Amino acid sequence: MTRLLCPMDMAVDSDADMPFHAETRHLQLGSLSIWPGTMRQSMRCRRTPRLIRRSDPENYHLSLPLNGSMAVSQAGREAVHGADGMYVVDTSQPYECHVFGGPLRGVGLEVPKSLVPLPVGAVGRLLTRRLPAHEGMGALLGGFLTRLAEDSDAYQAADEQRLETILIDLFTATLASHLDADDDLPPETHHRSLPLRIRTFIQHHLHDPGLTPGAIAAAHHISTSHLHALFRNQDLTVSAWIRHQRLEHARRDLADRAQYAAPVHRIAARWGFTHHAAFTRAFTAAYGLSPRDYRHRAHGTLSSETGPTKLRLFGTAT
């Protein structure tokens, strides 16, 4: 950790009654580093002025606790964070971190400050502050980072540059959203992060029959023509992507044994289909079976289904 992250003093709490045990993986994504890890006991990390003079990668370090608690202090501020938030520290300034509260599982992210198009002084106002991980831009960043950490085998080496760009944009946009500094973001970051925000908005509103391109555009303060232009390079139009997502969620619910007693029309309505006959036609056209027939077949073969083969991209375990 001190070699790949930055030099730190690290120590186990003196009252620990068992040997220290921790596991981490290092995922290199271009110039970014991702650190999924777990530890069973409490520990402390300290970055001192002496260690900064020894070596400074000049990174922002983001910590995303998935359970347990982390106390952090930097730049004269202190905070305690749990699984509902994340925080950022600057490796160029002294800081202390205390991990406690039982076994901890979390993900760390290292981003070179030179790649973040925001003033260092502005980002300094956010150091150690709680950044919500389940709402707004933080939900996009936290979800994307967790998915990368948990499912890195699903990506190929050719995806590395694209994933790096997306992660830098999400990190920057999350900080900017808390600084109310959208004007500081370069146009290319706005352009790349907007489709991600729109897709997340659509996923959260699939149940709403009023989810139309016009409503989506209005919610994001853009024109409908701009919205369609953002989807122009995609396989599906906006309306077709909404319909596909609704059908996929309905298909999963129909195949869920726990929802076998739920009427088909109720599942359809749950995902924004107001007319049962239209839902049946769309489902049959997409999957080759009526919703009722698909449910019967799925419950007969569900246990034998297997997932897709995954390809190894990167990662080492310690």
mmCIF file of C-alpha atoms in Angstrom:
data_model
loop_
_atom_site.group_PDB
_atom_site.id
_atom_site.type_symbol
_atom_site.label_atom_id
_atom_site.label_comp_id
_atom_site.label_asym_id
_atom_site.label_seq_id
_atom_site.Cartn_x
_atom_site.Cartn_y
_atom_site.Cartn_z
ATOM 1 C CA MET A 1 0.000 0.000 0.000
ATOM 2 C CA THR A 2 2.725 2.489 0.921
ATOM 3 C CA ARG A 3 4.606 1.673 -2.264
ATOM 4 C CA LEU A 4 1.695 1.764 -4.701
ATOM 5 C CA LEU A 5 -0.496 4.400 -3.043
ATOM 6 C CA CYS A 6 1.786 6.832 -1.205
ATOM 7 C CA PRO A 7 4.095 6.605 1.836
ATOM 8 C CA MET A 8 2.062 6.382 5.068
ATOM 9 C CA ASP A 9 2.544 5.336 8.668
ATOM 10 C CA MET A 10 0.165 2.405 9.222
ATOM 11 C CA ALA A 11 -0.592 0.720 12.540
ATOM 12 C CA VAL A 12 -3.125 -1.687 14.022
ATOM 13 C CA ASP A 13 -5.050 -0.475 17.058
ATOM 14 C CA SER A 14 -3.235 -1.588 20.198
ATOM 15 C CA ASP A 15 -6.362 -3.148 21.723
ATOM 16 C CA ALA A 16 -6.823 -5.580 18.843
ATOM 17 C CA ASP A 17 -7.020 -9.116 20.308
ATOM 18 C CA MET A 18 -6.295 -11.042 17.111
ATOM 19 C CA PRO A 19 -3.693 -10.976 14.319
ATOM 20 C CA PHE A 20 -4.278 -8.308 11.725
ATOM 21 C CA HIS A 21 -5.750 -9.555 8.453
ATOM 22 C CA ALA A 22 -6.548 -7.584 5.327
ATOM 23 C CA GLU A 23 -6.943 -8.226 1.628
ATOM 24 C CA THR A 24 -6.804 -5.826 -1.305
ATOM 25 C CA ARG A 25 -6.590 -5.856 -5.078
ATOM 26 C CA HIS A 26 -4.912 -3.236 -7.214
ATOM 27 C CA LEU A 27 -6.718 -2.484 -10.476
ATOM 28 C CA GLN A 28 -4.787 -0.205 -12.830
ATOM 29 C CA LEU A 29 -6.990 1.715 -15.234
ATOM 30 C CA GLY A 30 -4.641 3.864 -17.284
ATOM 31 C CA SER A 31 -3.390 6.532 -14.871
ATOM 32 C CA LEU A 32 -6.055 5.649 -12.275
ATOM 33 C CA SER A 33 -5.792 3.090 -9.490
ATOM 34 C CA ILE A 34 -8.742 1.280 -7.901
ATOM 35 C CA TRP A 35 -8.371 -0.484 -4.545
ATOM 36 C CA PRO A 36 -11.129 -2.918 -3.518
ATOM 37 C CA GLY A 37 -10.282 -4.209 -0.059
ATOM 38 C CA THR A 38 -11.419 -5.678 3.246
ATOM 39 C CA MET A 39 -9.966 -5.671 6.754
ATOM 40 C CA ARG A 40 -11.138 -7.388 9.908
ATOM 41 C CA GLN A 41 -9.564 -5.172 12.572
ATOM 42 C CA SER A 42 -9.292 -1.464 13.254
ATOM 43 C CA MET A 43 -6.245 0.367 11.967
ATOM 44 C CA ARG A 44 -4.841 3.875 11.516
ATOM 45 C CA CYS A 45 -3.053 5.517 8.574
ATOM 46 C CA ARG A 46 -1.121 8.768 8.819
ATOM 47 C CA ARG A 47 0.402 10.882 6.055
ATOM 48 C CA THR A 48 2.917 13.275 7.587
ATOM 49 C CA PRO A 49 4.849 16.255 6.160
ATOM 50 C CA ARG A 50 8.022 14.138 6.300
ATOM 51 C CA LEU A 51 6.384 11.398 4.202
ATOM 52 C CA ILE A 52 5.034 13.970 1.751
ATOM 53 C CA ARG A 53 8.539 15.344 1.233
ATOM 54 C CA ARG A 54 9.753 11.794 0.676
ATOM 55 C CA SER A 55 7.246 11.122 -2.108
ATOM 56 C CA ASP A 56 4.054 12.719 -3.381
ATOM 57 C CA PRO A 57 2.106 11.233 -6.330
ATOM 58 C CA GLU A 58 -0.072 14.399 -6.322
ATOM 59 C CA ASN A 59 -3.322 12.471 -6.346
ATOM 60 C CA TYR A 60 -6.808 12.898 -5.030
ATOM 61 C CA HIS A 61 -7.736 9.802 -3.035
ATOM 62 C CA LEU A 62 -11.425 8.905 -2.820
ATOM 63 C CA SER A 63 -12.600 6.373 -0.216
ATOM 64 C CA LEU A 64 -15.950 4.623 -0.618
ATOM 65 C CA PRO A 65 -16.829 2.558 2.514
ATOM 66 C CA LEU A 66 -19.293 -0.232 1.764
ATOM 67 C CA ASN A 67 -19.637 -1.145 5.442
ATOM 68 C CA GLY A 68 -17.902 -0.192 8.673
ATOM 69 C CA SER A 69 -16.775 3.337 9.546
ATOM 70 C CA MET A 70 -13.855 5.614 8.713
ATOM 71 C CA ALA A 71 -12.763 8.757 10.573
ATOM 72 C CA VAL A 72 -10.607 11.185 8.614
ATOM 73 C CA SER A 73 -8.933 14.523 9.301
ATOM 74 C CA GLN A 74 -7.207 16.908 6.891
ATOM 75 C CA ALA A 75 -6.850 20.668 6.404
ATOM 76 C CA GLY A 76 -8.165 21.365 9.899
ATOM 77 C CA ARG A 77 -11.393 19.385 9.390
ATOM 78 C CA GLU A 78 -12.539 16.070 10.852
ATOM 79 C CA ALA A 79 -15.372 13.780 9.781
ATOM 80 C CA VAL A 80 -16.674 10.239 10.261
ATOM 81 C CA HIS A 81 -18.074 8.368 7.273
ATOM 82 C CA GLY A 82 -20.105 5.191 6.874
ATOM 83 C CA ALA A 83 -21.558 3.237 3.991
ATOM 84 C CA ASP A 84 -23.871 6.050 2.898
ATOM 85 C CA GLY A 85 -21.093 8.357 1.731
ATOM 86 C CA MET A 86 -17.578 8.775 0.426
ATOM 87 C CA TYR A 87 -14.841 11.362 0.887
ATOM 88 C CA VAL A 88 -11.747 12.785 -0.778
ATOM 89 C CA VAL A 89 -8.289 13.639 0.577
ATOM 90 C CA ASP A 90 -5.280 15.247 -1.099
ATOM 91 C CA THR A 91 -2.019 13.281 -0.945
ATOM 92 C CA SER A 92 -0.075 16.581 -1.010
ATOM 93 C CA GLN A 93 -1.397 17.537 2.442
ATOM 94 C CA PRO A 94 -1.041 15.709 5.782
ATOM 95 C CA TYR A 95 -4.006 13.590 6.805
ATOM 96 C CA GLU A 96 -5.008 10.842 9.225
ATOM 97 C CA CYS A 97 -7.526 8.035 8.768
ATOM 98 C CA HIS A 98 -8.915 5.640 11.377
ATOM 99 C CA VAL A 99 -10.814 2.548 10.242
ATOM 100 C CA PHE A 100 -13.060 1.070 12.936
ATOM 101 C CA GLY A 101 -16.485 -0.381 13.648
ATOM 102 C CA GLY A 102 -15.895 -4.024 12.830
ATOM 103 C CA PRO A 103 -14.925 -5.585 9.497
ATOM 104 C CA LEU A 104 -14.612 -2.956 6.803
ATOM 105 C CA ARG A 105 -15.188 -3.422 3.095
ATOM 106 C CA GLY A 106 -14.592 -0.571 0.717
ATOM 107 C CA VAL A 107 -13.119 0.762 -2.507
ATOM 108 C CA GLY A 108 -10.415 3.379 -2.931
ATOM 109 C CA LEU A 109 -9.711 5.437 -6.044
ATOM 110 C CA GLU A 110 -6.567 7.397 -6.941
ATOM 111 C CA VAL A 111 -6.950 10.195 -9.509
ATOM 112 C CA PRO A 112 -4.004 12.414 -10.553
ATOM 113 C CA LYS A 113 -4.843 16.032 -9.737
ATOM 114 C CA SER A 114 -3.546 17.048 -13.149
ATOM 115 C CA LEU A 115 -6.478 15.184 -14.769
ATOM 116 C CA VAL A 116 -9.186 16.958 -12.761
ATOM 117 C CA PRO A 117 -10.155 20.225 -14.532
ATOM 118 C CA LEU A 118 -11.141 22.027 -11.319
ATOM 119 C CA PRO A 119 -9.103 24.556 -9.310
ATOM 120 C CA VAL A 120 -7.122 22.872 -6.518
ATOM 121 C CA GLY A 121 -8.330 25.547 -4.118
ATOM 122 C CA ALA A 122 -11.955 24.804 -4.945
ATOM 123 C CA VAL A 123 -11.518 21.053 -4.469
ATOM 124 C CA GLY A 124 -9.784 21.854 -1.179
ATOM 125 C CA ARG A 125 -13.156 22.990 0.197
ATOM 126 C CA LEU A 126 -14.465 19.436 -0.213
ATOM 127 C CA LEU A 127 -11.618 17.560 1.496
ATOM 128 C CA THR A 128 -12.924 15.097 4.160
ATOM 129 C CA ARG A 129 -16.543 16.200 3.525
ATOM 130 C CA ARG A 130 -19.246 13.588 3.067
ATOM 131 C CA LEU A 131 -20.173 13.105 -0.588
ATOM 132 C CA PRO A 132 -23.456 11.136 -0.731
ATOM 133 C CA ALA A 133 -22.977 7.821 -2.505
ATOM 134 C CA HIS A 134 -26.634 7.029 -3.209
ATOM 135 C CA GLU A 135 -27.986 10.191 -4.773
ATOM 136 C CA GLY A 136 -27.150 12.619 -7.558
ATOM 137 C CA MET A 137 -23.801 12.416 -9.293
ATOM 138 C CA GLY A 138 -22.378 10.540 -6.288
ATOM 139 C CA ALA A 139 -24.702 7.625 -7.046
ATOM 140 C CA LEU A 140 -23.322 7.442 -10.594
ATOM 141 C CA LEU A 141 -19.724 7.565 -9.387
ATOM 142 C CA GLY A 142 -20.235 5.152 -6.486
ATOM 143 C CA GLY A 143 -22.197 2.681 -8.572
ATOM 144 C CA PHE A 144 -19.720 2.748 -11.450
ATOM 145 C CA LEU A 145 -16.732 2.383 -9.121
ATOM 146 C CA THR A 146 -18.315 -0.502 -7.195
ATOM 147 C CA ARG A 147 -19.246 -2.287 -10.409
ATOM 148 C CA LEU A 148 -15.696 -1.968 -11.741
ATOM 149 C CA ALA A 149 -14.277 -3.315 -8.481
ATOM 150 C CA GLU A 150 -16.653 -6.261 -8.290
ATOM 151 C CA ASP A 151 -16.826 -7.246 -11.941
ATOM 152 C CA SER A 152 -13.488 -6.328 -13.551
ATOM 153 C CA ASP A 153 -13.389 -9.698 -15.356
ATOM 154 C CA ALA A 154 -16.258 -8.537 -17.557
ATOM 155 C CA TYR A 155 -14.099 -5.984 -19.398
ATOM 156 C CA GLN A 156 -11.398 -6.358 -22.015
ATOM 157 C CA ALA A 157 -8.066 -4.577 -22.222
ATOM 158 C CA ALA A 158 -9.401 -2.533 -25.149
ATOM 159 C CA ASP A 159 -11.989 -1.021 -22.779
ATOM 160 C CA GLU A 160 -9.361 0.453 -20.458
ATOM 161 C CA GLN A 161 -9.076 3.916 -22.017
ATOM 162 C CA ARG A 162 -12.840 4.358 -22.305
ATOM 163 C CA LEU A 163 -13.379 3.284 -18.695
ATOM 164 C CA GLU A 164 -10.626 5.638 -17.522
ATOM 165 C CA THR A 165 -12.257 8.575 -19.326
ATOM 166 C CA ILE A 166 -15.702 7.797 -17.895
ATOM 167 C CA LEU A 167 -14.352 7.473 -14.359
ATOM 168 C CA ILE A 168 -12.421 10.769 -14.535
ATOM 169 C CA ASP A 169 -15.526 12.549 -15.852
ATOM 170 C CA LEU A 170 -17.748 11.094 -13.124
ATOM 171 C CA PHE A 171 -15.238 11.994 -10.418
ATOM 172 C CA THR A 172 -14.933 15.553 -11.746
ATOM 173 C CA ALA A 173 -18.677 16.006 -12.192
ATOM 174 C CA THR A 174 -19.348 14.730 -8.649
ATOM 175 C CA LEU A 175 -16.941 17.274 -7.169
ATOM 176 C CA ALA A 176 -18.355 20.029 -9.381
ATOM 177 C CA SER A 177 -21.926 19.253 -8.333
ATOM 178 C CA HIS A 178 -20.950 19.873 -4.706
ATOM 179 C CA LEU A 179 -19.089 23.036 -5.574
ATOM 180 C CA ASP A 180 -21.922 24.410 -7.700
ATOM 181 C CA ALA A 181 -19.122 24.857 -10.211
ATOM 182 C CA ASP A 182 -20.587 23.496 -13.418
ATOM 183 C CA ASP A 183 -19.198 26.541 -15.217
ATOM 184 C CA ASP A 184 -15.688 25.301 -14.352
ATOM 185 C CA LEU A 185 -16.213 22.042 -16.221
ATOM 186 C CA PRO A 186 -14.815 21.872 -19.757
ATOM 187 C CA PRO A 187 -17.411 21.297 -22.516
ATOM 188 C CA GLU A 188 -16.111 17.796 -23.286
ATOM 189 C CA THR A 189 -16.744 16.668 -19.697
ATOM 190 C CA HIS A 190 -20.279 18.081 -19.841
ATOM 191 C CA HIS A 191 -20.840 16.242 -23.109
ATOM 192 C CA ARG A 192 -19.595 12.880 -21.799
ATOM 193 C CA SER A 193 -21.302 12.957 -18.390
ATOM 194 C CA LEU A 194 -24.715 14.151 -19.609
ATOM 195 C CA PRO A 195 -25.689 10.836 -21.311
ATOM 196 C CA LEU A 196 -24.794 8.978 -18.095
ATOM 197 C CA ARG A 197 -27.007 11.298 -16.055
ATOM 198 C CA ILE A 198 -29.840 10.908 -18.552
ATOM 199 C CA ARG A 199 -29.648 7.103 -18.562
ATOM 200 C CA THR A 200 -29.685 7.043 -14.763
ATOM 201 C CA PHE A 201 -32.694 9.387 -14.753
ATOM 202 C CA ILE A 202 -34.510 7.064 -17.166
ATOM 203 C CA GLN A 203 -33.755 3.995 -15.026
ATOM 204 C CA HIS A 204 -35.177 5.740 -11.946
ATOM 205 C CA HIS A 205 -38.391 6.755 -13.768
ATOM 206 C CA LEU A 206 -39.231 3.669 -15.831
ATOM 207 C CA HIS A 207 -42.397 3.233 -13.758
ATOM 208 C CA ASP A 208 -43.721 6.614 -14.905
ATOM 209 C CA PRO A 209 -45.971 6.378 -18.010
ATOM 210 C CA GLY A 210 -45.183 10.053 -18.618
ATOM 211 C CA LEU A 211 -41.508 9.314 -19.243
ATOM 212 C CA THR A 212 -41.190 10.732 -22.759
ATOM 213 C CA PRO A 213 -38.279 12.308 -24.641
ATOM 214 C CA GLY A 214 -39.849 15.716 -24.037
ATOM 215 C CA ALA A 215 -40.077 15.129 -20.273
ATOM 216 C CA ILE A 216 -36.505 13.836 -20.118
ATOM 217 C CA ALA A 217 -35.161 16.800 -22.080
ATOM 218 C CA ALA A 218 -37.041 19.263 -19.854
ATOM 219 C CA ALA A 219 -35.692 17.623 -16.689
ATOM 220 C CA HIS A 220 -32.122 18.118 -17.967
ATOM 221 C CA HIS A 221 -32.680 21.627 -19.375
ATOM 222 C CA ILE A 222 -31.895 20.632 -22.954
ATOM 223 C CA SER A 223 -33.937 20.569 -26.137
ATOM 224 C CA THR A 224 -35.569 17.386 -27.391
ATOM 225 C CA SER A 225 -33.429 17.575 -30.527
ATOM 226 C CA HIS A 226 -30.278 17.713 -28.349
ATOM 227 C CA LEU A 227 -31.502 14.631 -26.457
ATOM 228 C CA HIS A 228 -32.020 12.707 -29.687
ATOM 229 C CA ALA A 229 -28.574 13.826 -30.872
ATOM 230 C CA LEU A 230 -26.982 12.333 -27.731
ATOM 231 C CA PHE A 231 -28.484 8.931 -28.646
ATOM 232 C CA ARG A 232 -27.635 9.205 -32.336
ATOM 233 C CA ASN A 233 -24.506 7.047 -32.012
ATOM 234 C CA GLN A 234 -26.304 4.433 -29.901
ATOM 235 C CA ASP A 235 -27.945 1.253 -31.151
ATOM 236 C CA LEU A 236 -31.398 2.452 -30.071
ATOM 237 C CA THR A 237 -33.303 5.738 -30.127
ATOM 238 C CA VAL A 238 -34.400 7.306 -26.831
ATOM 239 C CA SER A 239 -37.907 5.868 -27.020
ATOM 240 C CA ALA A 240 -36.653 2.455 -28.115
ATOM 241 C CA TRP A 241 -34.119 2.370 -25.247
ATOM 242 C CA ILE A 242 -36.866 3.234 -22.722
ATOM 243 C CA ARG A 243 -39.080 0.477 -24.144
ATOM 244 C CA HIS A 244 -36.187 -2.009 -24.080
ATOM 245 C CA GLN A 245 -35.376 -1.217 -20.435
ATOM 246 C CA ARG A 246 -39.019 -1.566 -19.415
ATOM 247 C CA LEU A 247 -39.331 -4.893 -21.202
ATOM 248 C CA GLU A 248 -36.108 -6.188 -19.633
ATOM 249 C CA HIS A 249 -37.285 -5.302 -16.115
ATOM 250 C CA ALA A 250 -40.664 -6.902 -16.777
ATOM 251 C CA ARG A 251 -38.972 -10.025 -18.166
ATOM 252 C CA ARG A 252 -36.826 -10.362 -15.034
ATOM 253 C CA ASP A 253 -39.860 -9.986 -12.782
ATOM 254 C CA LEU A 254 -41.758 -12.638 -14.769
ATOM 255 C CA ALA A 255 -38.827 -15.033 -14.305
ATOM 256 C CA ASP A 256 -38.613 -14.303 -10.558
ATOM 257 C CA ARG A 257 -40.070 -17.203 -8.586
ATOM 258 C CA ALA A 258 -40.873 -14.884 -5.687
ATOM 259 C CA GLN A 259 -43.227 -12.920 -7.981
ATOM 260 C CA TYR A 260 -45.012 -15.889 -9.530
ATOM 261 C CA ALA A 261 -48.334 -14.912 -7.941
ATOM 262 C CA ALA A 262 -48.195 -11.329 -9.246
ATOM 263 C CA PRO A 263 -50.557 -10.846 -12.209
ATOM 264 C CA VAL A 264 -48.862 -10.153 -15.526
ATOM 265 C CA HIS A 265 -50.758 -6.889 -16.005
ATOM 266 C CA ARG A 266 -49.547 -5.642 -12.613
ATOM 267 C CA ILE A 267 -45.912 -6.323 -13.518
ATOM 268 C CA ALA A 268 -46.437 -4.510 -16.806
ATOM 269 C CA ALA A 269 -47.932 -1.494 -15.040
ATOM 270 C CA ARG A 270 -45.035 -1.464 -12.574
ATOM 271 C CA TRP A 271 -42.697 -0.706 -15.468
ATOM 272 C CA GLY A 272 -44.763 1.979 -17.154
ATOM 273 C CA PHE A 273 -46.978 -0.037 -19.523
ATOM 274 C CA THR A 274 -50.508 1.350 -19.257
ATOM 275 C CA HIS A 275 -52.138 -0.946 -21.857
ATOM 276 C CA HIS A 276 -51.860 -4.685 -21.294
ATOM 277 C CA ALA A 277 -52.471 -5.571 -24.948
ATOM 278 C CA ALA A 278 -49.693 -3.213 -26.101
ATOM 279 C CA PHE A 279 -47.340 -4.722 -23.509
ATOM 280 C CA THR A 280 -48.158 -8.264 -24.688
ATOM 281 C CA ARG A 281 -47.482 -7.350 -28.335
ATOM 282 C CA ALA A 282 -44.198 -5.601 -27.512
ATOM 283 C CA PHE A 283 -43.029 -8.448 -25.254
ATOM 284 C CA THR A 284 -43.897 -11.131 -27.821
ATOM 285 C CA ALA A 285 -42.103 -9.218 -30.565
ATOM 286 C CA ALA A 286 -38.988 -8.834 -28.400
ATOM 287 C CA TYR A 287 -38.729 -12.342 -26.903
ATOM 288 C CA GLY A 288 -40.740 -14.607 -29.204
ATOM 289 C CA LEU A 289 -43.175 -15.667 -26.454
ATOM 290 C CA SER A 290 -46.141 -14.032 -24.785
ATOM 291 C CA PRO A 291 -45.475 -12.817 -21.216
ATOM 292 C CA ARG A 292 -47.533 -15.676 -19.779
ATOM 293 C CA ASP A 293 -45.761 -18.334 -21.861
ATOM 294 C CA TYR A 294 -42.372 -16.832 -21.061
ATOM 295 C CA ARG A 295 -43.134 -17.015 -17.335
ATOM 296 C CA HIS A 296 -44.099 -20.691 -17.550
ATOM 297 C CA ARG A 297 -41.027 -21.575 -19.590
ATOM 298 C CA ALA A 298 -38.684 -19.549 -17.373
ATOM 299 C CA HIS A 299 -39.895 -21.283 -14.250
ATOM 300 C CA GLY A 300 -39.288 -24.612 -15.893
ATOM 301 C CA THR A 301 -35.701 -23.848 -17.025
ATOM 302 C CA LEU A 302 -34.494 -21.060 -14.757
ATOM 303 C CA SER A 303 -32.312 -23.303 -12.598
ATOM 304 C CA SER A 304 -30.295 -24.464 -15.595
ATOM 305 C CA GLU A 305 -29.484 -21.028 -16.953
ATOM 306 C CA THR A 306 -25.898 -19.894 -16.813
ATOM 307 C CA GLY A 307 -24.385 -16.462 -17.031
ATOM 308 C CA PRO A 308 -22.127 -15.092 -19.768
ATOM 309 C CA THR A 309 -18.467 -15.964 -19.916
ATOM 310 C CA LYS A 310 -16.270 -13.201 -18.492
ATOM 311 C CA LEU A 311 -12.897 -12.102 -19.798
ATOM 312 C CA ARG A 312 -10.032 -11.131 -17.522
ATOM 313 C CA LEU A 313 -8.941 -7.479 -17.841
ATOM 314 C CA PHE A 314 -6.659 -6.534 -15.001
ATOM 315 C CA GLY A 315 -6.010 -6.930 -11.281
ATOM 316 C CA THR A 316 -3.650 -8.426 -8.767
ATOM 317 C CA ALA A 317 -4.557 -9.736 -5.326
ATOM 318 C CA THR A 318 -2.579 -9.270 -2.112
#
